[in-house]
Coordinates of C-alpha atoms (C1' of nucleotides) in Angstrom, one line a residue:
Chain A
X886 CA 0.0 0.0 0.0
X887 CA 1.3 3.4 -0.9
X888 CA 2.0 5.9 1.8
X889 CA -0.3 8.8 2.5
X890 CA 0.6 11.3 5.2
X891 CA -1.2 14.4 6.2
X892 CA -0.7 17.8 7.8
X893 CA -3.8 18.9 9.8
X894 CA -3.3 22.4 11.2
X895 CA -6.0 24.1 13.1
X896 CA -6.5 27.7 12.0
X897 CA -6.4 29.2 15.4
X898 CA -3.2 31.2 15.1
X899 CA -0.2 31.2 12.8
X900 CA 2.0 28.4 11.8
X901 CA 4.0 27.4 14.8
X902 CA 7.6 26.4 14.2
X903 CA 6.8 23.0 15.7
X904 CA 4.0 22.5 13.2
X905 CA 6.4 23.4 10.5
X906 CA 8.7 20.6 11.5
X907 CA 5.8 18.2 11.7
X908 CA 4.7 19.3 8.2
X909 CA 8.3 18.8 7.0
X910 CA 8.6 15.3 8.4
X911 CA 5.2 14.3 6.9
X912 CA 6.3 15.7 3.6
X913 CA 9.7 14.0 3.6
X914 CA 8.3 10.7 4.8
X915 CA 5.7 10.7 2.0
X916 CA 8.2 11.8 -0.7
X917 CA 10.8 9.3 0.5
X918 CA 8.3 6.5 0.1
X919 CA 6.9 7.8 -3.1
X920 CA 3.6 8.5 -1.5
X921 CA 1.3 11.4 -1.0
X922 CA 1.3 14.3 1.4
X923 CA -2.1 16.0 1.9
X924 CA -3.3 19.0 3.9
X925 CA -6.4 19.2 5.9
X926 CA -7.6 22.3 7.8
X927 CA -9.1 21.3 11.1
X928 CA -11.7 24.0 11.3
X929 CA -14.6 22.2 13.1
X930 CA -14.4 24.8 15.9
X931 CA -16.2 27.7 14.1
X932 CA -15.8 30.0 17.1
X933 CA -12.0 29.9 16.8
X934 CA -11.8 29.6 13.1
X935 CA -10.1 32.5 11.4
X936 CA -9.7 33.0 7.7
X937 CA -6.5 35.0 8.3
X938 CA -5.0 32.1 10.1
X939 CA -5.9 29.7 7.2
X940 CA -4.1 32.0 4.8
X941 CA -1.1 32.3 7.1
X942 CA -0.8 28.5 7.1
X943 CA -0.9 28.3 3.3
X944 CA 1.6 31.2 3.0
X945 CA 4.0 29.4 5.3
X946 CA 3.6 26.1 3.6
X947 CA 4.4 27.8 0.3
X948 CA 7.3 29.8 1.6
X949 CA 8.8 26.6 3.0
X950 CA 8.2 24.9 -0.4
X951 CA 6.2 22.0 1.1
X952 CA 4.0 21.2 -1.8
X953 CA 1.0 19.0 -1.0
X954 CA -1.0 16.7 -3.1
X955 CA -4.6 17.0 -4.0
X956 CA -6.7 19.9 -2.9
X957 CA -6.5 21.0 0.8
X958 CA -9.5 19.6 2.6
X959 CA -11.7 21.5 5.0
X960 CA -12.8 19.4 7.9
X961 CA -15.8 21.6 8.6
X962 CA -17.2 20.7 5.3
X963 CA -17.2 17.0 6.1
X964 CA -19.3 17.5 9.2
X965 CA -22.4 15.8 7.8
X966 CA -20.3 12.8 7.1
X967 CA -18.9 12.8 10.6
X968 CA -22.3 13.0 12.2
X969 CA -23.5 10.2 10.0
X970 CA -20.7 8.0 11.2
X971 CA -21.6 8.8 14.8
X972 CA -25.2 7.8 14.1
X973 CA -24.0 4.5 12.7
X974 CA -22.2 3.8 15.8
X975 CA -25.3 4.6 17.9
X976 CA -27.3 2.2 15.8
X977 CA -24.8 -0.5 16.2
X978 CA -24.8 0.1 20.0
X979 CA -21.2 1.3 20.0
X980 CA -22.1 4.8 21.0
X981 CA -25.0 6.2 23.0
X982 CA -26.7 9.4 24.1
X983 CA -25.6 11.1 27.3
X984 CA -27.8 13.7 29.0
X985 CA -25.5 14.9 31.6
X986 CA -25.5 18.5 32.5
X987 CA -22.3 20.5 32.7
X988 CA -22.8 20.7 36.4
X989 CA -23.0 16.9 36.8
X990 CA -19.8 16.6 34.6
X991 CA -18.0 19.1 36.8
X992 CA -18.8 17.2 39.9
X993 CA -17.4 14.0 38.3
X994 CA -14.4 15.9 37.2
X995 CA -13.7 17.2 40.6
X996 CA -14.2 13.8 42.1
X997 CA -11.8 12.2 39.6
X998 CA -9.2 14.9 40.3
X999 CA -9.5 14.3 44.0
X1000 CA -9.0 10.6 43.5
X1001 CA -6.2 11.1 41.1
X1002 CA -7.8 9.5 38.1
X1003 CA -7.2 10.8 34.6
X1004 CA -10.6 9.7 33.3
X1005 CA -13.7 11.0 34.9
X1006 CA -17.0 10.2 33.2
X1007 CA -18.7 7.5 35.1
X1008 CA -20.7 6.1 32.1
X1009 CA -24.0 6.8 33.9
X1010 CA -25.9 6.9 30.6
X1011 CA -24.1 4.0 28.9
X1012 CA -26.8 1.5 29.7
X1013 CA -29.6 3.7 30.8
X1014 CA -32.8 3.7 28.8
X1015 CA -33.3 6.8 26.7
X1016 CA -36.8 7.0 28.1
X1017 CA -35.3 8.2 31.3
X1018 CA -33.9 11.2 29.5
X1019 CA -34.7 14.5 31.2
X1020 CA -37.0 16.7 29.1
X1021 CA -35.5 19.5 27.1
X1022 CA -31.9 18.4 27.4
X1023 CA -30.0 18.0 24.2
X1024 CA -27.8 15.0 24.5
X1025 CA -24.3 14.5 23.3
X1026 CA -23.1 11.2 21.8
X1027 CA -20.4 9.3 23.6
X1028 CA -18.6 6.3 22.3
X1029 CA -18.3 3.1 24.3
X1030 CA -14.7 2.7 25.3
X1031 CA -13.6 -0.7 26.6
X1032 CA -15.1 -1.0 30.1
X1033 CA -13.5 -4.3 31.1
X1034 CA -10.1 -4.5 32.6
X1035 CA -7.3 -4.8 30.0
X1036 CA -4.7 -2.9 28.1
X1037 CA -4.6 -0.8 25.0
X1038 CA -1.4 -0.9 23.0
X1039 CA 0.0 1.3 20.3
X1040 CA 3.1 0.4 18.3
X1041 CA 4.5 3.8 17.6
X1042 CA 7.0 4.2 14.9
X1043 CA 9.0 6.7 16.9
X1044 CA 8.2 5.9 20.5
X1045 CA 8.0 2.2 20.3
X1046 CA 5.4 0.2 22.2
X1047 CA 3.2 2.3 24.4
X1048 CA 0.6 0.7 26.6
X1049 CA -2.1 2.0 29.0
X1050 CA -4.7 0.3 31.0
X1051 CA -8.3 0.6 29.9
X1052 CA -9.4 2.4 33.0
X1053 CA -7.6 5.5 31.6
X1054 CA -10.1 5.5 28.7
X1055 CA -13.5 6.9 29.3
X1056 CA -16.5 7.2 27.1
X1057 CA -15.6 10.4 25.4
X1058 CA -17.9 12.7 23.3
X1059 CA -17.9 12.2 19.6
X1060 CA -21.0 14.4 18.8
X1061 CA -21.7 17.6 20.6
X1062 CA -25.2 18.5 21.9
X1063 CA -25.6 20.8 18.9
X1064 CA -25.0 17.8 16.6
X1065 CA -21.6 18.8 15.5
X1066 CA -18.7 16.3 15.6
X1067 CA -15.8 16.7 18.0
X1068 CA -12.2 16.7 16.9
X1069 CA -11.7 13.1 18.0
X1070 CA -14.4 11.8 15.6
X1071 CA -13.6 14.1 12.7
X1072 CA -9.9 13.2 12.6
X1073 CA -10.6 9.5 12.5
X1074 CA -13.3 9.8 9.8
X1075 CA -11.2 12.1 7.7
X1076 CA -8.1 10.0 8.1
X1077 CA -10.0 7.0 7.1
X1078 CA -11.7 8.7 4.2
X1079 CA -8.5 10.2 2.9
X1080 CA -6.7 6.9 3.1
X1081 CA -4.1 8.1 5.6
X1082 CA -1.6 5.4 6.2
X1083 CA 0.8 7.2 8.6
X1084 CA -0.1 9.7 11.3
X1085 CA 3.0 11.7 12.1
X1086 CA 2.4 14.4 14.7
X1087 CA 3.6 15.9 18.0
X1088 CA 3.7 13.6 21.0
X1089 CA 1.2 15.8 22.8
X1090 CA -1.3 13.6 20.8
X1091 CA -0.2 10.3 22.2
X1092 CA -3.2 10.1 24.5
X1093 CA -5.5 10.9 21.6
X1094 CA -4.1 8.0 19.7
X1095 CA -5.7 5.5 22.2
X1096 CA -9.0 7.3 21.8
X1097 CA -8.9 7.4 18.1
X1098 CA -8.0 3.8 18.0
X1099 CA -11.4 3.0 19.7
X1100 CA -13.3 4.7 16.9
X1101 CA -11.3 3.0 14.1
X1102 CA -12.0 -0.3 15.8
X1103 CA -15.7 0.4 16.3
X1104 CA -16.0 1.2 12.6
X1105 CA -13.9 -1.8 11.6
X1106 CA -11.5 0.4 9.8
X1107 CA -7.8 -0.1 9.2
X1108 CA -5.7 1.7 11.8
X1109 CA -3.0 3.9 10.4
X1110 CA 0.5 3.7 11.8
X1111 CA 1.3 6.3 14.4
X1112 CA 4.5 8.2 14.8
X1113 CA 4.6 10.7 17.7
X1114 CA 7.4 13.2 17.5
X1115 CA 8.9 14.7 20.5
X1116 CA 8.1 18.4 21.0
X1117 CA 10.4 21.3 20.4
X1118 CA 11.3 23.1 23.6
X1119 CA 12.5 26.6 24.4
X1120 CA 15.7 27.2 26.3
X1121 CA 14.0 26.7 29.6
X1122 CA 12.9 23.2 28.6
X1123 CA 9.1 23.9 28.3
X1124 CA 7.0 23.5 25.2
X1125 CA 8.2 26.1 22.7
X1126 CA 5.9 29.1 22.5
X1127 CA 5.7 32.8 21.9
X1128 CA 7.3 33.6 25.2
X1129 CA 10.5 31.9 24.0
X1130 CA 10.7 34.3 21.1
X1131 CA 9.5 34.1 17.6
X1132 CA 7.3 31.0 17.4
X1133 CA 5.8 31.4 13.9
X1134 CA 7.3 30.6 10.6
X1135 CA 6.5 34.0 9.2
X1136 CA 8.4 35.7 12.0
X1137 CA 11.5 33.8 10.9
X1138 CA 10.9 34.9 7.4
X1139 CA 10.6 38.5 8.5
X1140 CA 13.8 38.2 10.6
X1141 CA 15.6 37.5 7.4
X1142 CA 16.0 33.7 7.4
X1143 CA 16.0 31.7 4.2
X1144 CA 13.4 29.0 4.0
X1145 CA 16.1 26.4 3.2
X1146 CA 18.0 27.3 6.3
X1147 CA 15.0 27.0 8.5
X1148 CA 14.1 23.7 6.9
X1149 CA 17.7 22.4 7.4
X1150 CA 17.6 23.5 11.0
X1151 CA 14.2 22.0 11.7
X1152 CA 15.2 18.8 9.9
X1153 CA 18.2 18.3 12.2
X1154 CA 16.2 19.2 15.3
X1155 CA 15.2 15.7 16.3
X1156 CA 16.6 13.7 13.4
X1157 CA 20.1 12.9 12.3
X1158 CA 22.0 11.2 9.5
X1159 CA 25.5 10.5 10.8
X1160 CA 27.6 13.6 10.9
X1161 CA 25.8 15.4 8.1
X1162 CA 24.8 18.9 8.9
X1163 CA 24.1 20.7 5.6
X1164 CA 21.4 18.6 4.0
X1165 CA 19.6 19.6 0.8
X1166 CA 16.0 18.9 0.1
X1167 CA 16.9 16.1 -2.3
X1168 CA 19.2 14.4 0.2
X1169 CA 16.6 14.8 2.9
X1170 CA 14.0 13.0 0.8
X1171 CA 16.5 10.3 0.1
X1172 CA 17.6 9.9 3.7
X1173 CA 14.6 10.7 5.8
X1174 CA 12.8 7.9 7.6
X1175 CA 11.2 7.6 11.0
X1176 CA 13.7 5.2 12.5
X1177 CA 16.2 7.9 12.8
X1178 CA 13.9 10.3 14.6
X1179 CA 15.0 10.8 18.2
X1180 CA 12.7 10.2 21.2
X1181 CA 13.6 13.1 23.3
X1182 CA 12.6 16.7 23.0
X1183 CA 15.0 19.2 21.5
X1184 CA 15.7 22.8 22.5
X1185 CA 15.5 25.5 19.9
X1186 CA 18.9 27.2 19.4
X1187 CA 18.9 30.5 17.5
X1188 CA 22.6 30.6 17.2
X1189 CA 22.7 27.4 15.2
X1190 CA 19.9 28.6 13.0
X1191 CA 21.8 31.7 12.3
X1192 CA 24.9 29.8 11.4
X1193 CA 23.0 27.7 9.0
X1194 CA 21.4 30.8 7.5
X1195 CA 24.9 32.2 7.0
X1196 CA 25.8 29.1 5.1
X1197 CA 22.8 29.3 2.8
X1198 CA 23.1 33.0 2.3
X1199 CA 26.8 32.5 1.3
X1200 CA 25.7 29.9 -1.3
X1201 CA 22.6 31.6 -2.5
X1202 CA 22.3 33.0 -6.0
X1203 CA 23.0 36.7 -5.9
X1204 CA 20.2 38.0 -8.0
X1205 CA 17.8 36.2 -5.7
X1206 CA 19.4 37.9 -2.7
X1207 CA 19.0 41.2 -4.4
X1208 CA 15.3 40.5 -4.9
X1209 CA 15.0 39.5 -1.3
X1210 CA 16.7 42.5 0.3
X1211 CA 14.7 45.0 -1.8
X1212 CA 11.7 45.1 0.5
X1213 CA 13.9 45.2 3.5
X1214 CA 15.8 48.2 2.1
X1215 CA 12.5 50.0 1.7
X1216 CA 11.3 49.1 5.2
X1217 CA 14.5 49.7 7.1
X1218 CA 16.2 52.4 5.1
X1219 CA 13.4 54.0 3.1
X1220 CA 15.4 53.4 0.0
X1221 CA 13.5 52.1 -3.1
X1222 CA 15.9 50.5 -5.5
X1223 CA 13.3 48.9 -7.7
X1224 CA 13.9 51.4 -10.5
X1225 CA 17.4 52.3 -9.6
X1226 CA 19.6 50.3 -11.9
X1227 CA 22.8 51.9 -10.7
X1228 CA 22.1 51.1 -7.0
X1229 CA 21.2 47.6 -8.0
X1230 CA 24.4 47.2 -10.0
X1231 CA 26.5 48.4 -7.1
X1232 CA 24.8 46.1 -4.6
X1233 CA 25.3 43.2 -7.0
X1234 CA 29.0 44.0 -7.4
X1235 CA 29.5 43.9 -3.7
X1236 CA 27.1 40.9 -3.1
X1237 CA 29.7 38.2 -2.9
X1238 CA 31.5 39.9 0.0
X1239 CA 28.2 40.9 1.6
X1240 CA 26.5 37.6 1.6
X1241 CA 29.4 35.7 3.1
X1242 CA 29.5 37.9 6.1
X1243 CA 25.8 38.0 6.9
X1244 CA 23.8 35.8 9.2
X1245 CA 20.4 37.1 8.1
X1246 CA 18.9 39.1 5.2
X1247 CA 18.4 42.0 7.7
X1248 CA 22.1 42.1 8.3
X1249 CA 22.8 41.8 4.6
X1250 CA 20.4 44.6 3.9
X1251 CA 21.9 46.9 6.5
X1252 CA 25.4 46.3 5.2
X1253 CA 24.4 46.7 1.6
X1254 CA 22.5 49.9 2.3
X1255 CA 25.5 52.3 1.8
X1256 CA 25.8 51.3 -1.9
X1257 CA 22.3 52.6 -2.4
X1258 CA 22.5 55.8 -0.4
X1259 CA 22.2 59.2 -2.0
X1260 CA 23.9 62.4 -0.9
X1261 CA 23.0 63.7 1.6
X1262 CA 23.1 60.7 3.9
X1263 CA 23.5 60.2 7.6
X1264 CA 26.4 59.1 9.7
X1265 CA 26.0 56.9 12.6
X1266 CA 27.5 57.7 16.0
X1267 CA 30.7 55.7 15.6
X1268 CA 31.3 57.1 12.1
X1269 CA 30.8 60.6 13.4
X1270 CA 33.3 60.0 16.2
X1271 CA 35.8 58.6 13.7
X1272 CA 35.4 61.6 11.4
X1273 CA 35.6 64.1 14.2
X1274 CA 38.9 62.5 15.3
X1275 CA 40.4 62.6 11.8
X1276 CA 43.1 65.1 11.1
X1277 CA 42.2 67.7 8.5
X1278 CA 45.2 67.1 6.4
X1279 CA 44.6 63.3 6.3
X1280 CA 41.2 63.9 4.9
X1281 CA 42.4 66.5 2.4
X1282 CA 45.1 64.2 1.2
X1283 CA 42.5 61.5 0.7
X1284 CA 40.3 63.8 -1.3
X1285 CA 43.1 65.1 -3.4
X1286 CA 44.4 61.7 -4.3
X1287 CA 41.0 60.4 -5.0
X1288 CA 40.4 63.2 -7.4
X1289 CA 43.6 62.7 -9.3
X1290 CA 43.7 58.8 -9.1
X1291 CA 44.3 57.3 -12.5
X1292 CA 44.0 53.7 -11.3
X1293 CA 40.7 53.6 -9.5
X1294 CA 40.7 49.9 -8.6
X1295 CA 40.8 48.1 -5.3
X1296 CA 44.6 47.7 -5.5
X1297 CA 45.1 51.3 -6.8
X1298 CA 42.9 52.7 -4.0
X1299 CA 44.6 50.7 -1.3
X1300 CA 47.9 51.9 -2.7
X1301 CA 46.9 55.4 -2.5
X1302 CA 45.8 55.1 1.1
X1303 CA 49.0 53.3 2.0
X1304 CA 51.0 56.2 0.7
X1305 CA 49.0 58.7 2.8
X1306 CA 49.5 56.4 5.8
X1307 CA 53.2 56.3 5.1
X1308 CA 53.3 60.1 4.7
X1309 CA 51.2 61.1 7.7
X1310 CA 50.8 58.1 10.1
X1311 CA 53.9 56.1 10.1
X1312 CA 52.4 53.5 7.8
X1313 CA 49.3 52.8 9.9
X1314 CA 46.7 52.0 7.2
X1315 CA 43.8 52.1 9.7
X1316 CA 44.3 55.8 10.2
X1317 CA 43.4 56.4 6.6
X1318 CA 41.1 53.5 5.9
X1319 CA 38.7 54.1 8.8
X1320 CA 38.0 57.7 8.0
X1321 CA 37.5 56.6 4.4
X1322 CA 35.1 53.9 5.5
X1323 CA 33.2 56.3 7.7
X1324 CA 33.0 58.9 4.9
X1325 CA 31.9 56.6 2.2
X1326 CA 29.5 54.4 4.1
X1327 CA 28.4 56.6 7.0
X1328 CA 29.2 53.6 9.3
X1329 CA 32.3 52.0 10.7
X1330 CA 31.5 48.5 9.6
X1331 CA 31.7 47.3 6.0
X1332 CA 33.4 44.9 3.7
X1333 CA 36.7 46.0 2.2
X1334 CA 36.5 49.7 1.9
X1335 CA 38.9 49.8 -1.1
X1336 CA 36.8 47.4 -3.0
X1337 CA 33.7 49.3 -1.9
X1338 CA 35.2 52.5 -3.3
X1339 CA 36.0 50.9 -6.6
X1340 CA 32.4 49.7 -6.8
X1341 CA 31.1 53.1 -6.0
X1342 CA 33.3 54.5 -8.7
X1343 CA 35.6 57.5 -8.7
X1344 CA 33.0 60.1 -9.3
X1345 CA 30.7 58.9 -6.5
X1346 CA 33.5 58.3 -4.1
X1347 CA 34.9 61.8 -4.6
X1348 CA 31.4 63.3 -4.3
X1349 CA 30.9 61.4 -1.0
X1350 CA 34.3 62.6 0.3
X1351 CA 33.4 66.2 -0.6
X1352 CA 30.0 65.8 1.1
X1353 CA 31.7 64.5 4.2
X1354 CA 34.2 67.3 4.3
X1355 CA 31.4 69.8 3.9
X1356 CA 29.5 68.2 6.7
X1357 CA 32.3 67.8 9.2
X1358 CA 34.8 70.5 8.5
X1359 CA 32.5 73.4 7.6
X1360 CA 30.1 72.9 10.5
X1361 CA 32.3 71.7 13.2
X1362 CA 34.7 74.4 14.4
X1363 CA 36.1 72.1 17.1
X1364 CA 37.4 69.6 14.7
X1365 CA 38.7 72.3 12.4
X1366 CA 40.8 73.6 15.3
X1367 CA 41.9 70.1 16.2
X1368 CA 43.0 69.5 12.6
X1369 CA 44.9 72.7 12.4
Chain B
rG626 C1' -2.2 14.2 41.7
rA627 C1' -3.1 10.1 37.9
rC628 C1' -1.4 8.3 33.3
rC629 C1' 2.3 8.3 29.3
rC630 C1' 7.1 9.6 27.5
rC631 C1' 12.2 11.2 27.8
rU632 C1' 17.6 11.5 29.9
rU633 C1' 25.4 11.4 25.5
rC634 C1' 29.5 18.1 25.7
rG635 C1' 26.1 24.7 27.2
rU636 C1' 22.8 23.3 22.5
rC637 C1' 21.6 19.9 18.2
rU638 C1' 23.3 15.1 17.6
rA639 C1' 26.7 10.3 16.1
rG640 C1' 26.7 5.9 18.7
rA641 C1' 22.3 -0.2 17.8
rG642 C1' 27.8 -5.0 23.6
rG643 C1' 34.1 -4.7 22.2
rC644 C1' 35.9 0.0 16.3
rC645 C1' 34.8 4.9 22.4
rU646 C1' 41.4 7.4 25.8
rA647 C1' 32.9 8.7 23.2
rG648 C1' 32.9 11.4 17.0
rG649 C1' 30.7 15.9 14.3
rA650 C1' 28.2 20.7 14.2
rC651 C1' 26.8 25.3 16.7
rA652 C1' 28.2 28.2 20.9
rC653 C1' 32.4 29.5 23.9
rC654 C1' 37.9 30.4 24.8
rG655 C1' 42.8 31.0 22.5
rG656 C1' 46.1 32.0 18.2
rA657 C1' 47.0 33.3 12.8
rU658 C1' 45.2 36.5 8.6
rU659 C1' 43.0 41.6 8.5
rU660 C1' 41.9 48.9 7.4
rU661 C1' 36.9 47.9 11.1
rC662 C1' 33.3 44.2 11.8
rA663 C1' 32.5 39.6 9.8
rU664 C1' 34.6 35.6 7.2
rU665 C1' 38.5 32.0 6.7
rC666 C1' 42.4 28.9 8.9
rC667 C1' 44.6 26.4 13.0
rG668 C1' 44.2 25.0 18.3
rG669 C1' 41.4 24.3 23.0
rC670 C1' 37.5 23.6 26.7
rA671 C1' 33.4 20.4 27.2
rA672 C1' 29.0 14.9 27.9
rC673 C1' 27.4 8.9 28.5
rA674 C1' 21.9 11.9 35.1
rC675 C1' 22.7 8.5 39.5
rG676 C1' 22.6 3.5 41.8
rG677 C1' 22.3 -1.5 41.1
rG678 C1' 22.4 -5.8 38.1
rU679 C1' 23.3 -9.1 33.2
rU680 C1' 28.1 -10.0 30.6
rC681 C1' 34.8 -11.9 29.7
rG682 C1' 33.3 -6.8 28.3
rA683 C1' 27.9 -1.6 28.6
rA684 C1' 26.9 5.0 26.5
rU685 C1' 24.7 0.7 24.3
rC686 C1' 20.5 -4.8 27.6
rC687 C1' 17.4 -5.1 32.5
rC688 C1' 15.6 -3.0 37.2
rG689 C1' 15.3 1.1 40.6
rU690 C1' 16.1 6.4 41.9
rA691 C1' 16.3 11.3 40.6
rG692 C1' 15.3 15.1 37.1
rG693 C1' 12.6 17.0 32.9
rG694 C1' 8.4 17.0 29.5
rG695 C1' 3.4 15.9 27.8
rU696 C1' -1.9 14.7 28.6
rC697 C1' -6.0 14.7 31.6
rG698 C1' -12.5 19.9 27.6
rC699 C1' -19.4 19.4 24.4
rC700 C1' -10.5 23.0 22.0
rA701 C1' -7.9 21.0 18.3

RNA sequence: GACCCCUUCGUCUAGAGGCCUAGGACACCGGAUUUUCAUUCCGGCAACACGGGUUCGAAUCCCGUAGGGGUCGCCA
């Protein structure tokens, strides 16, 4: 039988990083086995359903490049079918109406808690005659869980054999009093109808597996194989959530991570293949299987993600990177380079250096920004300090030599700076290069400033030096005095 | 509290009884390169939770203890 896996997010928020990993594993497992990977939106709870959340899930899936087969299914739309299955079970005597009030249920719950039991419903309506039903109370439908002593066993593909005693299973609700199906019923019916062969999900669902198994058995359906993945934890060891930092896929996208970097990171979080660290999608499909999934929870480590991102950034196609930083440039620096061919060309010329030093697209954007700046531009604090401490004659020499330079190449420019350093600073190149960097970029951090100057071109570089001189030596009497 | 699960360097992991004086990656700490930062290159620090077994031999198998996590809804 061919493998069919599924990703069933509930649209109550955005796509959690843990769900993204679950989706990835389902995707890889299906592709590895040449099967199908389908998506189902678990939207039976209309009150918590949000169209925005549904869209965010599809956006995240697309951004991660996790293509699914068939059309995505809406669980809500199958509700009639789910209810029908519930009725079949009632008819066959495998399920029954329960007329308990919320108050009665609360009492039972309290009692169970006091006695330290994890199941609480006392099955009071299991064998009672419906004629005893109180008037005007709309019943729920509960399934008959095994009442006799015994054990229920699941052979989990990740966790191994898990067994619990039947007294932990009570007659849970499959149809609400308003006639709508509960999650527990809907999942089983849908999984069956969709031909799901492997249920790969977070291990917070382990307990549900035992309940779902009861429904599968009542209906005489084949039970899919289960694989419960350990959860992703935050640095403090608790289930990873918003309070641990960014928890949604789109937040990582907005922080400047590449989807392939996030994918690689998530893949290795809980799964390994020898000493391999950098793993492509193709290799992942070839190598991924459930037997190599670890059983213990993993802590999310931002530093490692960043390191992976740096790798993928360094190896990314440069025109793609240009496209990716364009919106960030607009957002963070109010610079629109979409129609600025010159700025684009300059950024592209410096891209090789830029991408190898960056951990995120944000960092790449910020360090590429100077190429796109127009006079007048701002100088950050450190740059201002550097310029204020620069001797007047050093800067003048720089300007003069830049104007008359006949070999405006990285080597030529470095040479020229070296000469000034020899003349005025005992050969200390930093005394010349740092002011040059501050002047040309408005910052004190950049790739090779000689190369940057070459990319900017002689005309632009001279203009920027003139602008800087204007800005610092005309308006700052103190530094003029210091220089003289 | 009950039930279920987990436990190798700070973190992610390799390890399926001898190949382990426990390997890799990230982080961290040195050093080299360097005009800054970053990169790169060398080098270093660092773990089998604990206690019992089983065995000629255990990180690997069994039991117990401790610690951690998850689940206990007419939510999904």
